[in-house]
Amino acid sequence: MSDPTDPIDPTDPIDLLRQQVSDLHQELVRYDLVVWTAGNVSARVPGEDLMVIKPSGVPYDELSPESMILCDLDGNVVEGDYAPSSDTAAHAYVYRHMPEVGGVVHTHSTYACAWAARGEAVPCVLTAMADEFGAEIPVGPFALIGDDSIGRGIVETLRGHRSPAVLMKSHGVFTIGKDARAAVKAAVMCEDVARTVHVSRQLGEPLPIAQADIDRLNLRYQNVYGQQPAR
């Protein structure tokens, strides 16, 4: 494995993942999903019981591929000069218990956190929600930072649920994806629909979408939308 104090090696898969995770943190800033040093992105190292995650308390404009921390899936540091994110135990728990997950993101985005503060799920009342989430964005239990309690709440809420996002009660948003980029996309979409549904409720009660239509929309989006591989 590479020494994280050395320049990134473009032929090293872990170094490439460090680069990707570092770059994706800037997407959180770009979409106004985080402030100061809050929030984090992690990615599972394919084929290894390892993950790459943001260092704790480091400003976003000071992040670099070299500053990303390599941890095992118990949250122990394998390589890195900094302490890992305070949410490392939560991310590690998700990876241990949801092997299909390749990326985890945590944000404190404003509108989604407003729903979390109320302990209220965001209802599936938009086609964009049906597409991306296939259901309401659910609420997970209140849990304190410091151990894997948050991770347990994420897994208990999202296992068997279509949504890649959960609003942890009185805390914030956690999203999952097949890779870190997909988890970042889910975080962006979560805040977007949380804002729109909030505004809608200021005007009146949002109109529900029939479950059969939600199912069809989600199936199409997940399997047909976008550029498909050539046959």
Coordinates of C-alpha atoms in Angstrom, one line a residue:
M1 CA 0.0 0.0 0.0
S2 CA 1.1 3.5 -0.6
D3 CA 2.4 6.0 2.0
P4 CA -0.2 8.8 2.2
T5 CA 2.6 11.3 2.7
D6 CA 3.8 10.6 -0.8
P7 CA 2.3 12.0 -4.0
I8 CA -0.7 10.2 -5.3
D9 CA 0.2 7.2 -7.6
P10 CA -2.3 7.1 -10.5
T11 CA -1.7 3.3 -10.9
D12 CA -2.5 2.5 -7.2
P13 CA -6.2 1.7 -6.7
I14 CA -6.2 3.0 -3.1
D15 CA -4.6 6.3 -4.2
L16 CA -7.2 6.7 -6.9
L17 CA -9.9 6.2 -4.3
R18 CA -8.2 8.8 -2.1
Q19 CA -8.4 11.2 -5.1
Q20 CA -12.0 10.4 -5.7
V21 CA -13.1 10.8 -2.1
S22 CA -11.2 14.1 -1.8
D23 CA -12.8 15.4 -4.9
L24 CA -16.3 14.4 -3.9
H25 CA -16.0 16.4 -0.7
Q26 CA -15.9 19.5 -2.9
E27 CA -19.2 18.5 -4.3
L28 CA -20.8 18.7 -0.9
V29 CA -19.5 22.3 -0.7
R30 CA -20.6 23.0 -4.3
Y31 CA -24.2 22.0 -3.5
D32 CA -24.3 23.8 -0.1
L33 CA -24.8 20.6 1.8
V34 CA -22.2 21.3 4.5
V35 CA -20.7 24.2 6.5
W36 CA -17.3 24.6 8.2
T37 CA -15.9 21.1 8.8
A38 CA -19.2 19.1 9.2
G39 CA -20.0 16.2 6.9
N40 CA -18.0 13.5 5.3
V41 CA -17.7 11.1 2.4
S42 CA -16.3 7.5 2.5
A43 CA -15.7 4.8 0.0
R44 CA -15.2 1.1 0.4
V45 CA -12.0 -0.3 -1.2
P46 CA -13.2 -2.9 -3.7
G47 CA -12.2 -6.4 -2.7
E48 CA -10.7 -5.3 0.6
D49 CA -12.0 -4.9 4.2
L50 CA -10.9 -1.3 4.0
M51 CA -12.4 2.2 3.5
V52 CA -11.2 5.7 2.7
I53 CA -12.7 8.5 4.7
K54 CA -12.3 12.2 5.5
P55 CA -10.0 13.3 8.4
S56 CA -11.8 14.8 11.4
G57 CA -12.1 18.6 11.7
V58 CA -10.1 19.5 8.7
P59 CA -11.6 22.4 6.6
Y60 CA -12.8 21.5 3.2
D61 CA -10.4 23.9 1.4
E62 CA -7.5 22.1 3.1
L63 CA -8.5 18.6 2.1
S64 CA -6.3 16.7 -0.4
P65 CA -6.0 13.1 -1.6
E66 CA -3.0 12.7 0.7
S67 CA -5.1 13.7 3.8
M68 CA -7.7 11.1 3.3
I69 CA -7.6 8.3 5.9
L70 CA -7.4 4.6 5.1
C71 CA -9.3 2.5 7.8
D72 CA -10.3 -1.1 8.3
L73 CA -14.0 -1.9 8.6
D74 CA -13.7 -1.7 12.4
G75 CA -12.8 1.9 12.1
N76 CA -9.1 1.5 12.9
V77 CA -6.6 3.6 11.0
V78 CA -4.4 1.7 8.6
E79 CA -2.8 4.6 6.9
G80 CA -3.0 8.4 7.5
D81 CA -1.5 11.3 9.4
Y82 CA -4.8 12.5 10.9
A83 CA -7.5 11.2 13.1
P84 CA -10.4 9.9 10.9
S85 CA -13.9 11.5 10.9
S86 CA -15.9 11.3 14.1
D87 CA -18.5 9.3 12.0
T88 CA -16.0 6.6 11.1
A89 CA -17.6 4.0 13.4
A90 CA -21.0 4.6 11.7
H91 CA -19.6 4.3 8.2
A92 CA -17.7 1.1 9.2
Y93 CA -20.8 -0.5 10.6
V94 CA -22.7 0.2 7.4
Y95 CA -20.0 -1.4 5.3
R96 CA -19.8 -4.5 7.6
H97 CA -23.5 -5.1 7.5
M98 CA -24.5 -3.9 4.0
P99 CA -21.9 -5.5 1.6
E100 CA -23.7 -4.0 -1.4
V101 CA -22.8 -0.5 -0.2
G102 CA -19.7 1.0 -1.7
G103 CA -20.0 4.6 -0.5
V104 CA -21.5 6.5 2.5
V105 CA -22.1 10.2 2.9
H106 CA -23.1 12.3 5.8
T107 CA -24.4 15.9 5.6
H108 CA -26.2 18.5 7.7
S109 CA -28.0 20.1 4.7
T110 CA -30.6 22.7 5.8
Y111 CA -33.9 21.5 4.6
A112 CA -33.3 17.8 5.1
C113 CA -32.1 18.5 8.6
A114 CA -35.3 20.5 9.2
W115 CA -37.3 17.3 8.5
A116 CA -34.9 15.4 10.7
A117 CA -35.4 17.9 13.6
R118 CA -39.1 17.2 13.4
G119 CA -38.5 13.4 13.2
E120 CA -40.6 13.4 10.1
A121 CA -40.1 11.4 6.9
V122 CA -40.2 13.3 3.6
P123 CA -43.3 11.9 1.7
C124 CA -42.9 10.7 -1.8
V125 CA -44.9 13.3 -3.6
L126 CA -42.6 14.1 -6.6
T127 CA -41.6 12.1 -9.6
A128 CA -38.0 12.9 -8.9
M129 CA -38.4 11.3 -5.4
A130 CA -40.0 8.2 -7.0
D131 CA -37.1 8.0 -9.4
E132 CA -34.2 8.4 -7.0
F133 CA -35.7 7.1 -3.7
G134 CA -38.6 4.9 -4.7
A135 CA -40.4 5.7 -1.5
E136 CA -40.5 8.3 1.3
I137 CA -37.1 9.4 2.7
P138 CA -37.4 7.6 6.1
V139 CA -36.4 8.8 9.6
G140 CA -33.9 6.8 11.6
P141 CA -33.7 6.7 15.4
F142 CA -31.9 9.3 17.5
A143 CA -28.3 8.2 18.3
L144 CA -25.3 9.8 19.8
I145 CA -22.0 10.1 18.0
G146 CA -19.0 8.2 19.3
D147 CA -19.7 4.5 18.7
D148 CA -21.6 2.5 16.1
S149 CA -25.1 3.5 17.3
I150 CA -25.7 5.7 14.3
G151 CA -24.5 3.0 12.0
R152 CA -26.9 0.5 13.6
G153 CA -29.8 3.0 13.1
I154 CA -28.8 3.6 9.4
V155 CA -28.7 -0.2 8.7
E156 CA -32.0 -0.9 10.6
T157 CA -33.8 1.8 8.7
L158 CA -32.4 1.3 5.2
R159 CA -32.1 -2.5 5.0
G160 CA -34.9 -3.6 2.8
H161 CA -35.9 0.0 2.0
R162 CA -35.6 1.5 -1.5
S163 CA -34.4 4.8 -0.3
P164 CA -30.6 5.4 -0.3
A165 CA -31.1 8.2 2.2
V166 CA -32.1 8.3 5.9
L167 CA -32.8 11.3 8.1
M168 CA -31.3 10.5 11.4
K169 CA -33.6 12.0 14.0
S170 CA -32.4 15.4 15.4
H171 CA -29.1 14.9 13.5
G172 CA -28.8 14.9 9.8
V173 CA -28.6 13.0 6.5
F174 CA -26.8 9.7 5.8
T175 CA -26.9 8.3 2.3
I176 CA -25.5 5.1 0.7
G177 CA -24.7 4.1 -2.8
K178 CA -23.0 1.5 -5.0
D179 CA -20.0 3.8 -4.8
A180 CA -19.2 7.1 -3.2
R181 CA -20.4 9.2 -6.2
A182 CA -23.8 7.5 -6.1
A183 CA -24.0 8.3 -2.3
V184 CA -23.1 12.0 -3.0
K185 CA -25.8 12.1 -5.7
A186 CA -28.4 10.8 -3.2
A187 CA -27.3 13.5 -0.7
V188 CA -27.8 16.2 -3.3
M189 CA -31.2 14.8 -4.4
C190 CA -32.3 14.4 -0.8
E191 CA -31.7 18.1 0.0
D192 CA -33.4 19.2 -3.3
V193 CA -36.6 17.3 -2.7
A194 CA -36.7 18.1 1.1
R195 CA -36.6 21.8 0.1
T196 CA -39.3 21.4 -2.6
V197 CA -41.7 19.4 -0.4
H198 CA -41.2 21.9 2.4
V199 CA -42.1 24.8 0.1
S200 CA -45.1 22.8 -1.2
R201 CA -46.4 22.4 2.4
Q202 CA -46.4 26.1 2.9
L203 CA -48.9 26.3 0.1
G204 CA -51.0 23.4 1.1
E205 CA -50.9 19.6 1.5
P206 CA -48.8 17.9 -1.2
L207 CA -50.6 15.4 -3.4
P208 CA -49.6 11.8 -3.0
I209 CA -48.4 9.7 -5.9
A210 CA -50.1 6.2 -6.3
Q211 CA -47.8 3.4 -5.2
A212 CA -48.1 1.7 -8.5
D213 CA -46.9 4.8 -10.3
I214 CA -44.0 5.2 -7.8
D215 CA -43.0 1.6 -8.6
R216 CA -43.1 2.2 -12.4
L217 CA -41.1 5.5 -12.1
N218 CA -38.5 3.9 -9.9
L219 CA -38.1 0.9 -12.2
R220 CA -37.7 3.0 -15.3
Y221 CA -35.2 5.4 -13.7
Q222 CA -33.1 2.7 -12.1
N223 CA -32.9 0.5 -15.3
V224 CA -33.6 2.6 -18.4
Y225 CA -32.8 6.3 -17.7
G226 CA -29.5 7.7 -19.0
Q227 CA -27.0 6.2 -21.4
Q228 CA -27.2 2.4 -21.6
P229 CA -24.3 0.2 -22.6
A230 CA -24.2 -0.8 -26.2
R231 CA -25.7 -4.3 -26.8

